[in-house]
Amino acid sequence: MKFNWIFALLFMSSVVASAQQNLSPVPAESKVHFDIKNFGFNVGGDFGGLKGQVVFDKTNPAASSFDITVDATTIDTDNSRRDGHLRDVDYFDVTKYPTIRIVGNAILNSDKTYQFKGNLTIKNTTKPIEFPFTVSAKDAGLLFEGAFEIDRLHFTVGKESTVMSDKVKVTLKVLAK
C-alpha cells in the first residue's frame, strides 16, 4: 500500500512538471516594437537582444513567471541620427542603463487570453504594468503576444514636449523555446 502512495505521488509530480515549461526567448524570432506620435506622425521602432527566462504553466498560470530583458543599445527606428539621439542621456541613456527589463509576478487566465501583472524597469525606474496576452504553439515553442501603453515621462525618457506624445504603445511578439 505504501508503494502505491509513493507511485501516485511520483506520477502526480511528473504530470505537474510536464505542464510547466522552462523557456528562453529566441531573439531572431521575437520582436519588441514601439509607436509614438511625433509632430502628428506615428514613429515606430524596435528593440532587440532579448534575453531571460519564461516559466509557463498553461494549466496553472499562477505558477508562471517572466524575467526578460532587451538591449536598449539596439534601438532601431530606421533613422540612424534619431537612434543615436534616443541612445543619449536625455532619452534612454544606454551607456548607463543598457537594458530594459520586464518581470511578471502574477499571471492570470481569463478565457482565451492571459493577464500579465508585473514590473517594467527603464533607466532604473520600476513601475507596475498590466496587460492581456495570448499564447500559441509555434516552431516547437510558444509565441507570446501582447501590447501595453506607458507614459515615457514616468521613466524619464525625454522631457515634456508639445510635439511628441507622452504615451508610447509597446507591442510584444516573443517566441520562447
Short mmCIF file of N, CA and C in Angstrom, two decimals:
data_model
loop_
_atom_site.label_atom_id
_atom_site.label_comp_id
_atom_site.label_asym_id
_atom_site.label_seq_id
_atom_site.Cartn_x
_atom_site.Cartn_y
_atom_site.Cartn_z
N MET A 1 0.82 -1.20 0.00
CA MET A 1 0.00 0.00 0.00
C MET A 1 0.87 1.26 0.00
N LYS A 2 1.95 1.22 0.78
CA LYS A 2 2.87 2.35 0.83
C LYS A 2 3.45 2.61 -0.57
N PHE A 3 3.78 1.54 -1.27
CA PHE A 3 4.32 1.65 -2.62
C PHE A 3 3.34 2.37 -3.54
N ASN A 4 2.04 2.09 -3.43
CA ASN A 4 1.04 2.74 -4.27
C ASN A 4 1.00 4.24 -4.03
N TRP A 5 1.10 4.67 -2.78
CA TRP A 5 1.11 6.11 -2.47
C TRP A 5 2.34 6.78 -3.05
N ILE A 6 3.48 6.15 -2.92
CA ILE A 6 4.72 6.72 -3.47
C ILE A 6 4.61 6.81 -4.99
N PHE A 7 4.12 5.76 -5.63
CA PHE A 7 3.95 5.77 -7.07
C PHE A 7 2.98 6.88 -7.49
N ALA A 8 1.89 7.04 -6.78
CA ALA A 8 0.90 8.08 -7.09
C ALA A 8 1.51 9.47 -6.96
N LEU A 9 2.27 9.70 -5.91
CA LEU A 9 2.93 11.00 -5.72
C LEU A 9 3.93 11.28 -6.83
N LEU A 10 4.72 10.30 -7.21
CA LEU A 10 5.70 10.47 -8.29
C LEU A 10 4.98 10.76 -9.61
N PHE A 11 3.90 10.03 -9.86
CA PHE A 11 3.14 10.24 -11.09
C PHE A 11 2.56 11.66 -11.14
N MET A 12 1.97 12.11 -10.03
CA MET A 12 1.38 13.45 -9.98
C MET A 12 2.45 14.53 -10.16
N SER A 13 3.59 14.36 -9.54
CA SER A 13 4.65 15.37 -9.68
C SER A 13 5.18 15.40 -11.10
N SER A 14 5.22 14.26 -11.79
CA SER A 14 5.69 14.27 -13.18
C SER A 14 4.66 14.93 -14.09
N VAL A 15 3.38 14.77 -13.80
CA VAL A 15 2.35 15.44 -14.59
C VAL A 15 2.45 16.95 -14.41
N VAL A 16 2.61 17.41 -13.18
CA VAL A 16 2.74 18.84 -12.91
C VAL A 16 3.99 19.39 -13.57
N ALA A 17 5.10 18.67 -13.45
CA ALA A 17 6.36 19.14 -14.04
C ALA A 17 6.25 19.22 -15.56
N SER A 18 5.53 18.30 -16.17
CA SER A 18 5.44 18.32 -17.63
C SER A 18 4.54 19.46 -18.12
N ALA A 19 3.64 19.94 -17.28
CA ALA A 19 2.77 21.04 -17.69
C ALA A 19 3.54 22.36 -17.67
N GLN A 20 4.52 22.47 -16.80
CA GLN A 20 5.30 23.69 -16.68
C GLN A 20 6.46 23.63 -17.66
N GLN A 21 6.65 24.71 -18.40
CA GLN A 21 7.73 24.76 -19.39
C GLN A 21 8.71 25.87 -19.03
N ASN A 22 10.00 25.52 -19.00
CA ASN A 22 11.06 26.50 -18.79
C ASN A 22 11.63 26.85 -20.16
N LEU A 23 11.48 28.11 -20.54
CA LEU A 23 11.81 28.54 -21.89
C LEU A 23 12.71 29.77 -21.87
N SER A 24 13.37 30.01 -23.01
CA SER A 24 14.16 31.23 -23.20
C SER A 24 13.72 31.89 -24.49
N PRO A 25 13.72 33.22 -24.56
CA PRO A 25 13.34 33.92 -25.79
C PRO A 25 14.31 33.59 -26.92
N VAL A 26 13.77 33.53 -28.12
CA VAL A 26 14.58 33.36 -29.32
C VAL A 26 14.67 34.75 -29.97
N PRO A 27 15.79 35.46 -29.78
CA PRO A 27 15.88 36.86 -30.23
C PRO A 27 15.56 37.07 -31.71
N ALA A 28 16.05 36.19 -32.58
CA ALA A 28 15.84 36.36 -34.01
C ALA A 28 14.38 36.19 -34.43
N GLU A 29 13.59 35.52 -33.59
CA GLU A 29 12.19 35.26 -33.91
C GLU A 29 11.23 36.09 -33.06
N SER A 30 11.78 37.03 -32.29
CA SER A 30 10.96 37.84 -31.38
C SER A 30 11.04 39.31 -31.77
N LYS A 31 10.05 40.08 -31.33
CA LYS A 31 10.02 41.49 -31.67
C LYS A 31 9.44 42.31 -30.52
N VAL A 32 10.15 43.37 -30.17
CA VAL A 32 9.66 44.37 -29.23
C VAL A 32 9.57 45.66 -30.02
N HIS A 33 8.34 46.08 -30.30
CA HIS A 33 8.10 47.23 -31.17
C HIS A 33 7.42 48.34 -30.37
N PHE A 34 7.75 49.59 -30.69
CA PHE A 34 7.09 50.71 -30.02
C PHE A 34 6.61 51.72 -31.07
N ASP A 35 5.55 52.43 -30.73
CA ASP A 35 4.99 53.51 -31.56
C ASP A 35 4.72 54.71 -30.68
N ILE A 36 5.04 55.90 -31.22
CA ILE A 36 4.79 57.16 -30.52
C ILE A 36 4.46 58.22 -31.56
N LYS A 37 3.58 59.14 -31.21
CA LYS A 37 3.27 60.26 -32.11
C LYS A 37 4.31 61.35 -31.90
N ASN A 38 4.87 61.81 -33.02
CA ASN A 38 5.86 62.88 -33.00
C ASN A 38 5.55 63.81 -34.17
N PHE A 39 5.28 65.07 -33.89
CA PHE A 39 4.86 66.04 -34.90
C PHE A 39 3.61 65.55 -35.64
N GLY A 40 2.74 64.82 -34.95
CA GLY A 40 1.49 64.34 -35.53
C GLY A 40 1.60 63.07 -36.33
N PHE A 41 2.80 62.55 -36.48
CA PHE A 41 3.01 61.31 -37.22
C PHE A 41 3.37 60.18 -36.27
N ASN A 42 2.95 58.96 -36.62
CA ASN A 42 3.36 57.80 -35.85
C ASN A 42 4.79 57.45 -36.22
N VAL A 43 5.63 57.37 -35.21
CA VAL A 43 7.02 56.97 -35.39
C VAL A 43 7.19 55.68 -34.62
N GLY A 44 7.80 54.70 -35.25
CA GLY A 44 7.96 53.41 -34.60
C GLY A 44 9.40 52.96 -34.60
N GLY A 45 9.66 51.96 -33.79
CA GLY A 45 10.99 51.38 -33.73
C GLY A 45 10.96 50.05 -33.02
N ASP A 46 12.11 49.42 -33.00
CA ASP A 46 12.24 48.09 -32.41
C ASP A 46 13.45 48.02 -31.49
N PHE A 47 13.36 47.12 -30.53
CA PHE A 47 14.49 46.76 -29.68
C PHE A 47 14.80 45.30 -29.94
N GLY A 48 16.06 44.93 -29.83
CA GLY A 48 16.49 43.55 -30.00
C GLY A 48 17.24 43.07 -28.77
N GLY A 49 17.93 41.95 -28.95
CA GLY A 49 18.75 41.42 -27.88
C GLY A 49 17.97 40.88 -26.70
N LEU A 50 16.85 40.22 -26.97
CA LEU A 50 16.05 39.66 -25.87
C LEU A 50 16.81 38.53 -25.18
N LYS A 51 16.74 38.55 -23.86
CA LYS A 51 17.33 37.50 -23.04
C LYS A 51 16.41 37.27 -21.85
N GLY A 52 16.59 36.14 -21.20
CA GLY A 52 15.84 35.92 -19.98
C GLY A 52 15.26 34.54 -19.89
N GLN A 53 14.27 34.44 -19.00
CA GLN A 53 13.65 33.16 -18.74
C GLN A 53 12.13 33.31 -18.64
N VAL A 54 11.45 32.36 -19.24
CA VAL A 54 10.00 32.26 -19.16
C VAL A 54 9.68 30.91 -18.55
N VAL A 55 8.94 30.91 -17.47
CA VAL A 55 8.41 29.68 -16.89
C VAL A 55 6.92 29.78 -17.09
N PHE A 56 6.38 28.89 -17.92
CA PHE A 56 4.96 28.99 -18.26
C PHE A 56 4.25 27.68 -18.01
N ASP A 57 3.14 27.77 -17.31
CA ASP A 57 2.31 26.61 -16.99
C ASP A 57 0.88 26.94 -17.41
N LYS A 58 0.49 26.40 -18.55
CA LYS A 58 -0.84 26.69 -19.11
C LYS A 58 -1.96 26.22 -18.19
N THR A 59 -1.73 25.12 -17.47
CA THR A 59 -2.78 24.58 -16.60
C THR A 59 -2.84 25.31 -15.25
N ASN A 60 -1.75 25.98 -14.90
CA ASN A 60 -1.70 26.72 -13.64
C ASN A 60 -0.93 28.03 -13.87
N PRO A 61 -1.56 29.01 -14.53
CA PRO A 61 -0.87 30.25 -14.86
C PRO A 61 -0.24 30.97 -13.67
N ALA A 62 -0.82 30.79 -12.49
CA ALA A 62 -0.27 31.44 -11.29
C ALA A 62 1.14 30.96 -10.98
N ALA A 63 1.52 29.78 -11.47
CA ALA A 63 2.87 29.25 -11.25
C ALA A 63 3.85 29.75 -12.31
N SER A 64 3.37 30.55 -13.23
CA SER A 64 4.21 31.06 -14.32
C SER A 64 4.97 32.31 -13.90
N SER A 65 6.09 32.56 -14.58
CA SER A 65 6.85 33.78 -14.33
C SER A 65 7.61 34.17 -15.58
N PHE A 66 7.89 35.46 -15.69
CA PHE A 66 8.64 36.00 -16.81
C PHE A 66 9.73 36.92 -16.25
N ASP A 67 10.91 36.83 -16.80
CA ASP A 67 12.00 37.75 -16.47
C ASP A 67 12.80 37.95 -17.75
N ILE A 68 12.48 39.02 -18.46
CA ILE A 68 13.01 39.26 -19.80
C ILE A 68 13.68 40.63 -19.85
N THR A 69 14.81 40.70 -20.56
CA THR A 69 15.45 41.99 -20.80
C THR A 69 15.62 42.18 -22.31
N VAL A 70 15.67 43.44 -22.71
CA VAL A 70 16.04 43.80 -24.07
C VAL A 70 17.26 44.71 -23.97
N ASP A 71 18.04 44.69 -25.01
CA ASP A 71 19.25 45.51 -25.08
C ASP A 71 18.86 46.89 -25.61
N ALA A 72 18.88 47.89 -24.73
CA ALA A 72 18.47 49.25 -25.12
C ALA A 72 19.37 49.85 -26.20
N THR A 73 20.59 49.37 -26.31
CA THR A 73 21.51 49.90 -27.33
C THR A 73 21.08 49.51 -28.74
N THR A 74 20.18 48.54 -28.86
CA THR A 74 19.76 48.06 -30.18
C THR A 74 18.61 48.86 -30.78
N ILE A 75 18.20 49.93 -30.14
CA ILE A 75 17.05 50.70 -30.63
C ILE A 75 17.22 51.01 -32.12
N ASP A 76 16.18 50.75 -32.90
CA ASP A 76 16.24 50.93 -34.35
C ASP A 76 14.93 51.52 -34.84
N THR A 77 14.99 52.78 -35.33
CA THR A 77 13.82 53.46 -35.87
C THR A 77 13.96 53.71 -37.37
N ASP A 78 14.92 53.03 -38.00
CA ASP A 78 15.24 53.23 -39.43
C ASP A 78 15.78 54.63 -39.70
N ASN A 79 16.32 55.28 -38.68
CA ASN A 79 16.92 56.60 -38.83
C ASN A 79 18.10 56.66 -37.85
N SER A 80 19.31 56.49 -38.37
CA SER A 80 20.49 56.37 -37.50
C SER A 80 20.72 57.62 -36.66
N ARG A 81 20.41 58.78 -37.19
CA ARG A 81 20.58 60.02 -36.42
C ARG A 81 19.62 60.05 -35.22
N ARG A 82 18.35 59.69 -35.47
CA ARG A 82 17.37 59.64 -34.39
C ARG A 82 17.75 58.55 -33.38
N ASP A 83 18.21 57.38 -33.88
CA ASP A 83 18.61 56.30 -32.99
C ASP A 83 19.73 56.75 -32.05
N GLY A 84 20.69 57.47 -32.58
CA GLY A 84 21.78 57.99 -31.76
C GLY A 84 21.27 58.95 -30.69
N HIS A 85 20.33 59.80 -31.07
CA HIS A 85 19.74 60.75 -30.12
C HIS A 85 18.97 60.01 -29.02
N LEU A 86 18.24 58.97 -29.38
CA LEU A 86 17.48 58.20 -28.40
C LEU A 86 18.39 57.42 -27.45
N ARG A 87 19.60 57.09 -27.90
CA ARG A 87 20.56 56.39 -27.02
C ARG A 87 21.22 57.33 -26.02
N ASP A 88 21.14 58.64 -26.26
CA ASP A 88 21.81 59.63 -25.41
C ASP A 88 21.14 59.78 -24.04
N VAL A 89 21.77 60.58 -23.19
CA VAL A 89 21.36 60.81 -21.81
C VAL A 89 19.92 61.30 -21.69
N ASP A 90 19.46 62.15 -22.59
CA ASP A 90 18.11 62.72 -22.50
C ASP A 90 17.01 61.67 -22.68
N TYR A 91 17.32 60.59 -23.35
CA TYR A 91 16.29 59.58 -23.59
C TYR A 91 16.63 58.28 -22.84
N PHE A 92 17.21 57.29 -23.49
CA PHE A 92 17.44 56.01 -22.83
C PHE A 92 18.77 55.91 -22.08
N ASP A 93 19.70 56.81 -22.32
CA ASP A 93 21.00 56.82 -21.62
C ASP A 93 21.58 55.41 -21.57
N VAL A 94 21.77 54.82 -22.76
CA VAL A 94 22.15 53.41 -22.86
C VAL A 94 23.53 53.10 -22.31
N THR A 95 24.39 54.10 -22.19
CA THR A 95 25.70 53.86 -21.60
C THR A 95 25.54 53.50 -20.12
N LYS A 96 24.67 54.21 -19.43
CA LYS A 96 24.43 53.96 -18.01
C LYS A 96 23.38 52.87 -17.77
N TYR A 97 22.38 52.78 -18.65
CA TYR A 97 21.27 51.83 -18.49
C TYR A 97 21.10 51.01 -19.78
N PRO A 98 21.95 50.00 -19.98
CA PRO A 98 21.94 49.27 -21.26
C PRO A 98 20.79 48.28 -21.45
N THR A 99 20.00 48.02 -20.40
CA THR A 99 18.90 47.06 -20.55
C THR A 99 17.58 47.64 -20.06
N ILE A 100 16.53 47.11 -20.64
CA ILE A 100 15.16 47.37 -20.21
C ILE A 100 14.64 46.01 -19.75
N ARG A 101 13.97 45.97 -18.61
CA ARG A 101 13.58 44.69 -18.02
C ARG A 101 12.09 44.66 -17.71
N ILE A 102 11.48 43.51 -17.97
CA ILE A 102 10.09 43.27 -17.60
C ILE A 102 10.04 41.96 -16.81
N VAL A 103 9.41 42.03 -15.65
CA VAL A 103 9.32 40.87 -14.77
C VAL A 103 7.85 40.64 -14.43
N GLY A 104 7.36 39.46 -14.74
CA GLY A 104 5.97 39.11 -14.41
C GLY A 104 5.92 38.41 -13.07
N ASN A 105 5.07 38.92 -12.19
CA ASN A 105 4.95 38.29 -10.88
C ASN A 105 3.56 37.74 -10.61
N ALA A 106 2.65 37.90 -11.57
CA ALA A 106 1.32 37.31 -11.44
C ALA A 106 0.74 37.14 -12.85
N ILE A 107 0.43 35.92 -13.20
CA ILE A 107 -0.17 35.63 -14.50
C ILE A 107 -1.55 35.02 -14.21
N LEU A 108 -2.56 35.64 -14.78
CA LEU A 108 -3.93 35.19 -14.58
C LEU A 108 -4.51 34.70 -15.89
N ASN A 109 -5.44 33.77 -15.83
CA ASN A 109 -6.09 33.22 -17.01
C ASN A 109 -7.52 33.74 -17.09
N SER A 110 -7.91 34.22 -18.27
CA SER A 110 -9.31 34.61 -18.48
C SER A 110 -9.71 34.21 -19.89
N ASP A 111 -10.41 33.11 -19.98
CA ASP A 111 -10.85 32.54 -21.26
C ASP A 111 -9.67 32.25 -22.18
N LYS A 112 -9.62 32.93 -23.34
CA LYS A 112 -8.60 32.64 -24.34
C LYS A 112 -7.35 33.51 -24.18
N THR A 113 -7.38 34.42 -23.23
CA THR A 113 -6.22 35.28 -23.01
C THR A 113 -5.72 35.13 -21.57
N TYR A 114 -4.55 35.64 -21.37
CA TYR A 114 -3.95 35.68 -20.04
C TYR A 114 -3.75 37.15 -19.67
N GLN A 115 -3.58 37.40 -18.39
CA GLN A 115 -3.34 38.75 -17.91
C GLN A 115 -1.96 38.78 -17.24
N PHE A 116 -1.10 39.64 -17.75
CA PHE A 116 0.25 39.80 -17.21
C PHE A 116 0.23 40.91 -16.16
N LYS A 117 0.76 40.63 -14.99
CA LYS A 117 0.94 41.65 -13.96
C LYS A 117 2.39 41.57 -13.52
N GLY A 118 3.06 42.70 -13.55
CA GLY A 118 4.46 42.68 -13.17
C GLY A 118 5.03 44.07 -13.11
N ASN A 119 6.32 44.17 -13.38
CA ASN A 119 7.04 45.43 -13.32
C ASN A 119 7.88 45.64 -14.56
N LEU A 120 7.93 46.89 -15.00
CA LEU A 120 8.76 47.31 -16.12
C LEU A 120 9.81 48.25 -15.56
N THR A 121 11.08 48.00 -15.91
CA THR A 121 12.17 48.87 -15.45
C THR A 121 12.88 49.47 -16.66
N ILE A 122 12.88 50.80 -16.70
CA ILE A 122 13.60 51.57 -17.72
C ILE A 122 14.40 52.63 -16.97
N LYS A 123 15.68 52.72 -17.26
CA LYS A 123 16.56 53.72 -16.63
C LYS A 123 16.48 53.66 -15.10
N ASN A 124 16.50 52.47 -14.55
CA ASN A 124 16.50 52.26 -13.11
C ASN A 124 15.22 52.75 -12.42
N THR A 125 14.17 52.98 -13.20
CA THR A 125 12.86 53.33 -12.66
C THR A 125 11.93 52.16 -12.92
N THR A 126 11.32 51.64 -11.86
CA THR A 126 10.44 50.48 -11.98
C THR A 126 9.01 50.90 -11.68
N LYS A 127 8.11 50.53 -12.59
CA LYS A 127 6.69 50.83 -12.44
C LYS A 127 5.88 49.56 -12.67
N PRO A 128 4.74 49.42 -11.99
CA PRO A 128 3.87 48.26 -12.25
C PRO A 128 3.25 48.36 -13.64
N ILE A 129 3.02 47.20 -14.22
CA ILE A 129 2.44 47.14 -15.56
C ILE A 129 1.50 45.95 -15.62
N GLU A 130 0.45 46.09 -16.42
CA GLU A 130 -0.54 45.04 -16.56
C GLU A 130 -1.09 45.08 -17.98
N PHE A 131 -1.20 43.90 -18.61
CA PHE A 131 -1.75 43.86 -19.96
C PHE A 131 -2.18 42.44 -20.33
N PRO A 132 -3.11 42.31 -21.27
CA PRO A 132 -3.52 40.99 -21.73
C PRO A 132 -2.53 40.45 -22.76
N PHE A 133 -2.42 39.12 -22.82
CA PHE A 133 -1.58 38.50 -23.84
C PHE A 133 -2.14 37.14 -24.22
N THR A 134 -1.71 36.66 -25.37
CA THR A 134 -2.12 35.35 -25.84
C THR A 134 -0.89 34.45 -25.95
N VAL A 135 -1.15 33.16 -25.99
CA VAL A 135 -0.09 32.17 -26.13
C VAL A 135 -0.51 31.18 -27.20
N SER A 136 0.39 30.89 -28.13
CA SER A 136 0.11 29.87 -29.14
C SER A 136 1.38 29.07 -29.40
N ALA A 137 1.19 27.82 -29.84
CA ALA A 137 2.32 26.97 -30.18
C ALA A 137 2.90 27.42 -31.52
N LYS A 138 4.23 27.49 -31.58
CA LYS A 138 4.89 27.86 -32.84
C LYS A 138 6.31 27.31 -32.85
N ASP A 139 6.67 26.62 -33.90
CA ASP A 139 8.04 26.15 -34.11
C ASP A 139 8.63 25.45 -32.89
N ALA A 140 7.93 24.50 -32.33
CA ALA A 140 8.37 23.73 -31.16
C ALA A 140 8.60 24.62 -29.93
N GLY A 141 7.91 25.76 -29.90
CA GLY A 141 8.00 26.66 -28.76
C GLY A 141 6.65 27.31 -28.52
N LEU A 142 6.65 28.39 -27.78
CA LEU A 142 5.42 29.14 -27.52
C LEU A 142 5.61 30.58 -27.95
N LEU A 143 4.59 31.13 -28.61
CA LEU A 143 4.61 32.52 -29.05
C LEU A 143 3.70 33.32 -28.12
N PHE A 144 4.29 34.30 -27.43
CA PHE A 144 3.57 35.18 -26.52
C PHE A 144 3.37 36.51 -27.24
N GLU A 145 2.10 36.98 -27.31
CA GLU A 145 1.81 38.24 -27.97
C GLU A 145 0.95 39.11 -27.07
N GLY A 146 1.33 40.38 -26.96
CA GLY A 146 0.57 41.31 -26.15
C GLY A 146 0.99 42.74 -26.46
N ALA A 147 0.26 43.68 -25.89
CA ALA A 147 0.58 45.10 -26.10
C ALA A 147 0.16 45.88 -24.86
N PHE A 148 0.88 46.96 -24.62
CA PHE A 148 0.55 47.83 -23.50
C PHE A 148 1.00 49.25 -23.83
N GLU A 149 0.55 50.18 -23.03
CA GLU A 149 0.90 51.58 -23.20
C GLU A 149 1.56 52.10 -21.93
N ILE A 150 2.59 52.91 -22.10
CA ILE A 150 3.25 53.53 -20.96
C ILE A 150 3.36 55.03 -21.19
N ASP A 151 3.59 55.74 -20.12
CA ASP A 151 3.91 57.16 -20.19
C ASP A 151 5.43 57.27 -20.08
N ARG A 152 6.07 57.72 -21.15
CA ARG A 152 7.53 57.77 -21.20
C ARG A 152 8.11 58.67 -20.12
N LEU A 153 7.36 59.70 -19.71
CA LEU A 153 7.86 60.62 -18.69
C LEU A 153 7.97 59.96 -17.32
N HIS A 154 7.15 58.93 -17.07
CA HIS A 154 7.24 58.19 -15.80
C HIS A 154 8.58 57.48 -15.66
N PHE A 155 9.26 57.26 -16.79
CA PHE A 155 10.56 56.58 -16.81
C PHE A 155 11.70 57.55 -17.17
N THR A 156 11.42 58.84 -17.14
CA THR A 156 12.38 59.90 -17.51
C THR A 156 13.02 59.66 -18.88
N VAL A 157 12.20 59.24 -19.83
CA VAL A 157 12.64 59.08 -21.21
C VAL A 157 12.19 60.34 -21.95
N GLY A 158 13.12 61.26 -22.16
CA GLY A 158 12.80 62.55 -22.77
C GLY A 158 12.19 63.49 -21.75
N LYS A 159 11.82 64.66 -22.26
CA LYS A 159 11.21 65.69 -21.42
C LYS A 159 9.82 66.03 -21.97
N GLU A 160 9.08 66.84 -21.24
CA GLU A 160 7.77 67.27 -21.72
C GLU A 160 7.94 67.95 -23.07
N SER A 161 6.97 67.71 -23.95
CA SER A 161 7.07 68.24 -25.31
C SER A 161 5.68 68.56 -25.85
N THR A 162 5.60 69.62 -26.63
CA THR A 162 4.33 69.96 -27.27
C THR A 162 4.16 69.21 -28.59
N VAL A 163 5.23 68.62 -29.12
CA VAL A 163 5.15 67.94 -30.41
C VAL A 163 5.26 66.42 -30.30
N MET A 164 5.75 65.92 -29.18
CA MET A 164 5.90 64.48 -29.00
C MET A 164 4.98 64.00 -27.88
N SER A 165 4.24 62.96 -28.16
CA SER A 165 3.31 62.39 -27.19
C SER A 165 4.07 61.81 -25.99
N ASP A 166 3.41 61.83 -24.85
CA ASP A 166 3.97 61.17 -23.67
C ASP A 166 3.67 59.67 -23.70
N LYS A 167 2.61 59.29 -24.42
CA LYS A 167 2.16 57.90 -24.46
C LYS A 167 2.91 57.12 -25.54
N VAL A 168 3.39 55.95 -25.15
CA VAL A 168 4.10 55.06 -26.06
C VAL A 168 3.41 53.70 -26.03
N LYS A 169 3.07 53.18 -27.20
CA LYS A 169 2.48 51.86 -27.29
C LYS A 169 3.60 50.85 -27.58
N VAL A 170 3.64 49.79 -26.79
CA VAL A 170 4.65 48.74 -26.95
C VAL A 170 3.92 47.45 -27.33
N THR A 171 4.40 46.82 -28.40
CA THR A 171 3.83 45.56 -28.87
C THR A 171 4.89 44.48 -28.76
N LEU A 172 4.51 43.37 -28.14
CA LEU A 172 5.45 42.26 -27.91
C LEU A 172 5.04 41.03 -28.72
N LYS A 173 5.99 40.43 -29.38
CA LYS A 173 5.84 39.12 -30.00
C LYS A 173 7.10 38.35 -29.64
N VAL A 174 6.98 37.49 -28.65
CA VAL A 174 8.16 36.81 -28.13
C VAL A 174 8.00 35.30 -28.33
N LEU A 175 8.89 34.74 -29.15
CA LEU A 175 8.93 33.30 -29.31
C LEU A 175 9.92 32.75 -28.29
N ALA A 176 9.48 31.81 -27.50
CA ALA A 176 10.33 31.22 -26.47
C ALA A 176 10.36 29.70 -26.66
N LYS A 177 11.56 29.16 -26.54
CA LYS A 177 11.76 27.70 -26.68
C LYS A 177 12.57 27.19 -25.51
#
